């Protein structure tokens, strides 16, 4: 494999035999291999035990398991999406194909536009912008498709201020890249590769972190058809559509089904339906200080965030990291150990897993407290005895004091006699 891998395109699952997530992926991976072979794909599907071939895993930068990579010549593309058969196959077909796919006719353009919610198209001939477009495509093809077309292939409603141009088609309309307003092309494409409104899950939220946008989410229950749930969802959709020109460079809009994921992310218990704005770059979040009744309330809430008057909660400071450690430990012990598997299958093992750390901590605390207490008593008693001895010596009976004075006098007299003898010897 190492010697011949550049001759083919490979989709490889780097796994560890002991990894639970790898075992869960295994049946899906087998389906991926079978379907890719049946459809005649040029991509070869394989898997490698990264613990047995650690040098190759290190060469490709494998740091966790499972890691899915598509190897194409000298390039290695990481897959970061949902671990489902369809998503993995779509990723492999996209990355294995050409970086820029031509659209030769209006019919082909319409066909591709129906298949893709977001469509990036380069329009024009050879130029520095096209070179930059190809460079960005080689980096971001793991996320989206890149196409090229001539101006006469585009729909009649499209009006371009100048050529060459890069255009994104989404949300029933189109937007033209403007270097002066939108900045770097790579950053613009990375921001625009999502629809204006999304059904947000954990994977999507993780990818949105790369855009640098704040994510405004209506946290609802999709199965609940009550007025409040549908109203908040509609408010977010209206803001995403009607205020796109005001907020699209800074905000991404969507809704999330259920509050389990968002609760674990915020380490808080949000009552649904509600609205939350997430800053995925620093783990801060914003909650409205009053009930969102309509679109105007939501727009005001967003403006308060932009001008800094809305209070930010959470963050990635030291106290929040400590809180995260405590929260994760609580989730592990009380939800996993007690509720899910260990206590149900083996109560004794559950008691051991939960009791051992507490026992060790208790013994350490007892030892520290006992040592400090005993040491303090010993020092206090020693000092007390020493003070007592001094008190007895300094404040003895009158007879003892008289004897002490006489003793001192005698000692002084003897000293004087010795000194006189020495002086007489010196004189002699």
Coordinates of C-alpha atoms in Angstrom, one line a residue:
X1 CA 0.0 0.0 0.0
X2 CA 2.7 2.5 1.0
X3 CA 4.6 1.9 -2.3
X4 CA 1.7 1.9 -4.7
X5 CA -1.0 4.1 -3.1
X6 CA -0.3 7.1 -5.4
X7 CA -1.2 5.0 -8.4
X8 CA -4.9 5.0 -7.1
X9 CA -7.3 7.0 -5.1
X10 CA -7.9 5.5 -1.7
X11 CA -10.6 6.0 0.9
X12 CA -9.1 4.6 4.1
X13 CA -10.4 4.1 7.6
X14 CA -7.6 4.3 10.2
X15 CA -8.9 2.4 13.3
X16 CA -7.9 0.8 16.6
X17 CA -9.1 -2.7 17.5
X18 CA -10.1 -1.5 21.0
X19 CA -12.0 1.6 19.8
X20 CA -15.8 1.5 20.4
X21 CA -16.5 4.1 17.7
X22 CA -14.4 2.1 15.2
X23 CA -16.5 -1.0 15.9
X24 CA -19.7 1.0 15.4
X25 CA -18.4 2.3 12.1
X26 CA -17.3 -1.2 10.8
X27 CA -20.7 -2.3 9.3
X28 CA -21.2 1.1 7.7
X29 CA -17.7 1.0 6.2
X30 CA -18.4 -2.5 4.7
X31 CA -21.5 -1.0 3.0
X32 CA -19.5 1.9 1.7
X33 CA -16.9 -0.5 0.1
X34 CA -19.6 -2.7 -1.5
X35 CA -21.6 0.3 -2.9
X36 CA -18.5 2.1 -4.2
X37 CA -17.4 -1.1 -6.0
X38 CA -20.9 -1.8 -7.5
X39 CA -21.2 1.8 -8.9
X40 CA -17.8 1.4 -10.6
X41 CA -16.1 4.2 -8.6
X42 CA -12.3 4.6 -9.2
X43 CA -11.9 5.0 -5.4
X44 CA -10.6 2.0 -3.6
X45 CA -11.9 1.5 -0.1
X46 CA -9.8 0.0 2.7
X47 CA -9.0 0.1 6.4
X48 CA -5.8 0.0 8.4
X49 CA -5.1 -0.9 12.0
X50 CA -3.3 2.3 13.0
X51 CA -1.9 0.6 16.2
X52 CA -0.1 -2.0 14.1
X53 CA 1.1 0.4 11.4
X54 CA 1.8 3.4 13.6
X55 CA 4.5 4.8 11.3
X56 CA 2.0 5.1 8.4
X57 CA -0.7 6.5 10.6
X58 CA 1.8 9.2 11.9
X59 CA 2.8 10.0 8.3
X60 CA -0.9 10.9 7.6
X61 CA -1.3 12.8 10.8
X62 CA -3.8 10.3 12.4
X63 CA -4.4 11.5 16.0
X64 CA -7.7 9.8 16.9
X65 CA -9.9 6.9 16.0
X66 CA -11.5 6.3 13.7
X67 CA -10.0 8.8 11.1
X68 CA -11.3 8.7 7.6
X69 CA -9.0 10.1 4.8
X70 CA -9.2 10.2 1.1
X71 CA -5.7 9.9 -0.4
X72 CA -5.3 11.4 -3.8
X73 CA -1.7 11.7 -5.1
X74 CA 0.3 13.6 -2.6
X75 CA -2.8 15.0 -0.9
X76 CA -4.7 13.6 2.0
X77 CA -8.2 14.9 2.7
X78 CA -9.9 14.5 6.1
X79 CA -13.5 13.5 6.4
X80 CA -15.3 15.3 9.3
X81 CA -19.0 14.7 8.5
X82 CA -21.6 12.3 9.8
X83 CA -20.5 8.6 9.7
X84 CA -23.3 7.5 7.5
X85 CA -23.0 5.5 4.3
X86 CA -24.5 8.2 2.0
X87 CA -22.5 11.0 3.5
X88 CA -19.2 9.2 3.2
X89 CA -19.8 8.1 -0.4
X90 CA -20.8 11.6 -1.3
X91 CA -17.6 12.9 0.2
X92 CA -15.5 10.3 -1.7
X93 CA -17.1 11.1 -5.0
X94 CA -16.7 14.8 -4.6
X95 CA -13.1 14.8 -3.6
X96 CA -12.0 12.1 -6.0
X97 CA -13.4 14.0 -9.0
X98 CA -12.0 17.1 -10.7
X99 CA -11.5 20.2 -8.5
X100 CA -13.4 22.4 -11.0
X101 CA -16.3 20.8 -12.8
X102 CA -17.4 22.5 -16.0
X103 CA -21.1 23.3 -16.8
X104 CA -21.3 23.4 -20.6
X105 CA -25.0 24.1 -21.0
X106 CA -28.1 25.7 -19.3
X107 CA -29.6 22.2 -19.0
X108 CA -26.6 21.0 -17.1
X109 CA -26.6 24.1 -14.9
X110 CA -30.3 23.5 -14.0
X111 CA -29.6 19.8 -13.3
X112 CA -26.7 20.6 -10.9
X113 CA -28.6 23.4 -9.2
X114 CA -31.4 21.0 -8.3
X115 CA -29.0 18.6 -6.7
X116 CA -27.0 21.1 -4.6
X117 CA -28.4 23.5 -2.1
X118 CA -25.2 25.7 -2.4
X119 CA -23.5 26.1 -5.7
X120 CA -20.2 28.0 -6.3
X121 CA -19.5 29.0 -10.0
X122 CA -16.6 30.7 -11.6
X123 CA -17.6 32.8 -14.6
X124 CA -15.0 34.0 -17.1
X125 CA -11.8 33.1 -18.7
X126 CA -8.2 32.7 -17.5
X127 CA -7.3 35.3 -14.8
X128 CA -5.6 35.6 -11.4
X129 CA -9.1 35.2 -9.8
X130 CA -9.4 31.8 -11.5
X131 CA -6.0 30.8 -10.1
X132 CA -7.1 31.8 -6.7
X133 CA -10.4 30.0 -7.2
X134 CA -8.6 26.7 -8.1
X135 CA -6.3 27.1 -5.0
X136 CA -9.3 27.6 -2.7
X137 CA -11.1 24.6 -4.3
X138 CA -8.1 22.3 -3.5
X139 CA -8.5 23.2 0.1
X140 CA -12.3 23.4 0.5
X141 CA -13.5 20.6 -1.8
X142 CA -13.9 18.5 1.4
X143 CA -16.9 20.7 2.1
X144 CA -18.5 21.7 -1.2
X145 CA -18.4 21.4 -5.0
X146 CA -16.8 24.0 -7.3
X147 CA -18.0 24.6 -10.9
X148 CA -17.1 26.9 -13.8
X149 CA -19.4 28.2 -16.6
X150 CA -19.6 30.8 -19.3
X151 CA -21.9 33.8 -18.8
X152 CA -24.5 32.6 -21.4
X153 CA -25.0 29.4 -19.4
X154 CA -26.3 31.2 -16.3
X155 CA -30.0 31.9 -15.7
X156 CA -31.4 35.1 -17.3
X157 CA -32.1 36.7 -13.9
X158 CA -28.3 36.8 -13.1
X159 CA -26.6 40.1 -13.7
X160 CA -22.9 40.3 -13.1
X161 CA -21.2 43.7 -12.6
X162 CA -18.0 42.5 -14.3
X163 CA -16.1 39.5 -15.4
X164 CA -14.4 37.3 -14.2
X165 CA -16.6 36.7 -11.2
X166 CA -17.3 34.1 -8.5
X167 CA -21.0 33.5 -7.8
X168 CA -22.8 31.5 -5.1
X169 CA -26.3 30.3 -5.8
X170 CA -28.4 29.4 -2.7
X171 CA -31.6 30.2 -0.8
X172 CA -33.4 30.8 -4.1
X173 CA -31.1 33.7 -5.2
X174 CA -27.4 34.4 -5.9
X175 CA -24.6 36.5 -4.4
X176 CA -21.5 37.8 -6.2
X177 CA -18.1 37.8 -4.5
X178 CA -16.7 41.3 -3.9
X179 CA -13.1 41.4 -2.8
X180 CA -13.4 44.8 -1.2
X181 CA -16.5 44.0 0.9
X182 CA -16.0 40.2 1.4
X183 CA -12.2 40.1 1.9
X184 CA -10.2 36.9 1.2
X185 CA -11.9 34.5 -1.3
X186 CA -11.2 31.5 0.8
X187 CA -12.9 33.1 3.9
X188 CA -15.9 34.2 1.8
X189 CA -16.5 30.7 0.4
X190 CA -16.0 29.2 3.8
X191 CA -18.7 31.5 5.2
X192 CA -21.1 31.1 2.3
X193 CA -20.9 27.3 1.9
X194 CA -24.0 27.0 4.2
X195 CA -27.6 27.9 3.5
X196 CA -28.9 30.9 5.3
X197 CA -31.1 28.7 7.5
X198 CA -30.1 25.2 8.7
X199 CA -31.3 22.3 10.7
X200 CA -28.4 22.3 13.1
X201 CA -27.0 19.2 14.7
X202 CA -23.7 18.4 16.5
X203 CA -21.7 17.9 13.2
X204 CA -23.1 21.0 11.6
X205 CA -22.4 23.1 14.6
X206 CA -18.8 21.8 14.6
X207 CA -18.3 22.8 11.0
X208 CA -19.9 26.2 11.6
X209 CA -17.1 26.8 14.0
X210 CA -14.7 27.2 11.0
X211 CA -16.8 30.0 9.6
X212 CA -16.2 32.4 12.6
X213 CA -19.9 33.3 12.6
X214 CA -22.2 33.5 15.6
X215 CA -24.9 30.9 15.4
X216 CA -28.5 31.9 16.3
X217 CA -30.6 28.8 17.0
X218 CA -34.2 28.2 17.9
X219 CA -34.0 25.2 20.3
X220 CA -37.3 23.4 19.8
X221 CA -39.0 20.0 19.7
X222 CA -39.7 19.1 16.1
X223 CA -42.4 16.7 17.2
X224 CA -44.2 19.4 19.2
X225 CA -46.6 21.3 16.9
X226 CA -47.6 23.9 19.5
X227 CA -47.8 27.6 18.6
X228 CA -44.7 28.5 20.7
X229 CA -42.4 26.0 19.0
X230 CA -43.5 26.8 15.5
X231 CA -43.4 30.6 16.2
X232 CA -39.8 30.7 17.4
X233 CA -38.7 28.7 14.4
X234 CA -40.6 31.0 12.0
X235 CA -39.0 34.1 13.6
X236 CA -35.5 32.7 13.0
X237 CA -36.4 31.8 9.4
X238 CA -37.8 35.3 8.8
X239 CA -34.7 37.1 10.2
X240 CA -32.4 34.8 8.1
X241 CA -34.4 35.6 4.9
X242 CA -35.4 39.3 5.4
X243 CA -32.3 40.6 7.1
X244 CA -29.7 38.7 5.2
X245 CA -27.9 41.8 3.9
X246 CA -27.6 43.1 7.5
X247 CA -26.5 40.0 9.3
X248 CA -25.2 37.3 7.0
X249 CA -21.5 38.2 7.4
X250 CA -21.7 37.7 11.1
X251 CA -24.6 35.4 11.8
X252 CA -25.7 31.9 10.8
X253 CA -29.4 31.0 11.5
X254 CA -31.1 27.7 12.2
X255 CA -33.0 25.5 14.6
X256 CA -32.0 22.4 16.7
X257 CA -34.3 19.6 17.6
X258 CA -34.2 18.9 21.4
X259 CA -32.0 20.5 24.1
X260 CA -29.8 17.5 25.1
X261 CA -26.8 18.6 22.9
X262 CA -27.1 22.3 23.7
X263 CA -27.4 21.5 27.4
X264 CA -24.1 19.6 27.4
X265 CA -22.5 22.3 25.3
X266 CA -23.6 25.1 27.6
X267 CA -23.5 23.1 30.9
X268 CA -26.9 24.4 31.6
X269 CA -30.5 23.2 31.5
X270 CA -32.3 25.2 28.9
X271 CA -36.1 25.0 28.9
X272 CA -37.4 24.6 25.3
X273 CA -38.6 26.3 23.2
X274 CA -35.9 29.0 23.5
X275 CA -33.4 31.0 21.5
X276 CA -29.7 30.9 22.1
X277 CA -26.8 32.6 20.2
X278 CA -23.5 30.7 20.2
X279 CA -20.0 32.0 19.7
X280 CA -18.2 28.8 18.7
X281 CA -14.8 30.4 18.7
X282 CA -14.7 31.1 22.4
X283 CA -17.6 29.0 23.8
X284 CA -19.6 32.1 24.8
X285 CA -23.3 32.2 24.4
X286 CA -26.1 34.8 24.7
X287 CA -29.7 34.3 26.0
X288 CA -32.4 36.9 25.4
X289 CA -33.2 39.0 28.5
X290 CA -36.9 39.0 27.6
X291 CA -39.4 36.9 25.7
X292 CA -39.0 37.0 22.0
X293 CA -42.5 37.8 20.7
X294 CA -41.8 38.7 17.0
X295 CA -39.1 39.4 14.4
X296 CA -38.5 42.9 15.7
X297 CA -37.6 41.5 19.2
X298 CA -35.1 39.1 17.6
X299 CA -33.5 41.8 15.5
X300 CA -33.2 43.9 18.6
X301 CA -31.6 41.0 20.4
X302 CA -29.1 40.5 17.6
X303 CA -28.2 44.3 17.5
X304 CA -27.6 44.2 21.3
X305 CA -25.1 41.4 20.7
X306 CA -23.4 43.4 18.0
X307 CA -23.1 46.6 20.0
X308 CA -22.0 44.8 23.1
X309 CA -24.9 45.5 25.4
X310 CA -26.1 41.9 25.6
X311 CA -24.5 39.9 28.4
X312 CA -22.2 37.1 27.3
X313 CA -22.2 33.9 29.4
X314 CA -19.8 31.0 29.4
X315 CA -16.4 31.4 27.7
X316 CA -13.1 29.5 27.7
X317 CA -11.7 31.0 30.9
X318 CA -10.1 29.0 33.8
X319 CA -13.3 28.9 35.8
X320 CA -15.2 27.6 32.8
X321 CA -12.6 24.9 32.2
X322 CA -12.9 23.8 35.8
X323 CA -16.7 23.8 35.5
X324 CA -16.4 21.7 32.3
X325 CA -14.2 19.1 34.1
X326 CA -16.7 18.8 37.0
X327 CA -19.6 18.7 34.6
X328 CA -18.1 16.0 32.4
X329 CA -17.2 14.0 35.5
X330 CA -20.7 14.3 36.8
X331 CA -22.1 13.1 33.4
X332 CA -19.8 10.1 33.3
X333 CA -20.3 8.9 36.8
X334 CA -24.0 9.7 37.4
X335 CA -25.3 9.1 33.9
X336 CA -23.0 6.5 32.5
X337 CA -22.0 4.5 35.5
X338 CA -25.4 4.7 37.3
X339 CA -28.0 5.0 34.6
X340 CA -26.8 3.4 31.5
X341 CA -24.6 0.3 31.6
X342 CA -22.3 -0.5 34.4
X343 CA -24.7 -0.6 37.3
X344 CA -27.3 -2.4 35.3
X345 CA -25.0 -5.1 34.1
X346 CA -22.7 -5.3 37.1
X347 CA -23.7 -3.5 40.2
X348 CA -20.4 -4.5 42.0
X349 CA -18.3 -3.1 39.2
X350 CA -20.3 0.1 39.3
X351 CA -19.8 0.4 43.1
X352 CA -16.0 -0.2 42.5
X353 CA -15.7 2.4 39.7
X354 CA -17.6 5.0 41.7
X355 CA -16.3 4.2 45.2
X356 CA -12.6 3.8 44.4
X357 CA -11.9 7.4 43.5
X358 CA -14.0 8.7 46.4
X359 CA -12.2 6.3 48.8
X360 CA -8.7 7.4 47.6
X361 CA -9.7 11.1 47.9
X362 CA -11.2 10.5 51.4
X363 CA -8.0 8.7 52.6
X364 CA -5.8 11.5 51.3
X365 CA -7.9 14.2 52.9
X366 CA -8.0 12.3 56.2
X367 CA -4.2 11.8 56.2
X368 CA -3.6 15.5 55.4
X369 CA -6.0 16.7 58.1
X370 CA -4.7 14.2 60.7
X371 CA -1.1 15.1 60.0
X372 CA -1.7 18.8 60.4
X373 CA -3.7 18.3 63.6
X374 CA -1.1 16.0 65.3
X375 CA 1.7 18.3 64.2
X376 CA 0.0 21.3 65.6
X377 CA -0.7 19.6 69.0
X378 CA 2.9 18.4 69.3
X379 CA 4.3 21.9 68.5
X380 CA 1.8 23.5 70.9
X381 CA 2.6 21.0 73.7
X382 CA 6.4 21.4 73.2
X383 CA 6.1 25.2 73.3
X384 CA 3.9 25.0 76.3
X385 CA 6.4 22.7 78.1
X386 CA 9.3 25.0 77.2
X387 CA 7.4 28.1 78.4
X388 CA 6.5 26.2 81.5
X389 CA 10.2 25.4 82.2
X390 CA 11.1 29.0 81.6
X391 CA 8.3 30.1 84.0
X392 CA 9.5 27.7 86.7
X393 CA 13.1 29.0 86.3
X394 CA 12.2 32.6 86.2
X395 CA 9.5 32.6 88.8
X396 CA 10.7 30.1 91.3
X397 CA 10.5 30.3 95.1
X398 CA 12.3 33.1 97.1
X399 CA 14.9 30.5 98.3
X400 CA 15.6 29.4 94.8
X401 CA 16.0 33.0 93.6
X402 CA 18.3 33.7 96.5
X403 CA 20.4 30.6 95.7
X404 CA 20.5 31.7 92.1
X405 CA 21.8 35.1 93.0
X406 CA 24.4 33.7 95.3
X407 CA 25.5 31.3 92.6
X408 CA 25.9 34.1 90.2
X409 CA 27.9 36.1 92.7
X410 CA 30.2 33.2 93.4
X411 CA 30.7 32.7 89.7
X412 CA 31.6 36.3 89.3
X413 CA 34.0 36.2 92.3
X414 CA 35.8 33.2 91.0
X415 CA 36.1 34.9 87.6
X416 CA 37.6 38.0 89.1
X417 CA 40.1 36.0 91.1
X418 CA 41.2 34.2 87.9
X419 CA 41.5 37.5 86.1
X420 CA 43.7 38.9 88.9
X421 CA 46.0 35.8 88.7
X422 CA 46.4 36.3 84.9
X423 CA 47.2 40.0 85.4
X424 CA 49.8 39.2 88.0
X425 CA 51.5 36.6 85.7
X426 CA 51.6 39.2 82.9
X427 CA 53.2 41.7 85.3
X428 CA 55.8 39.1 86.3

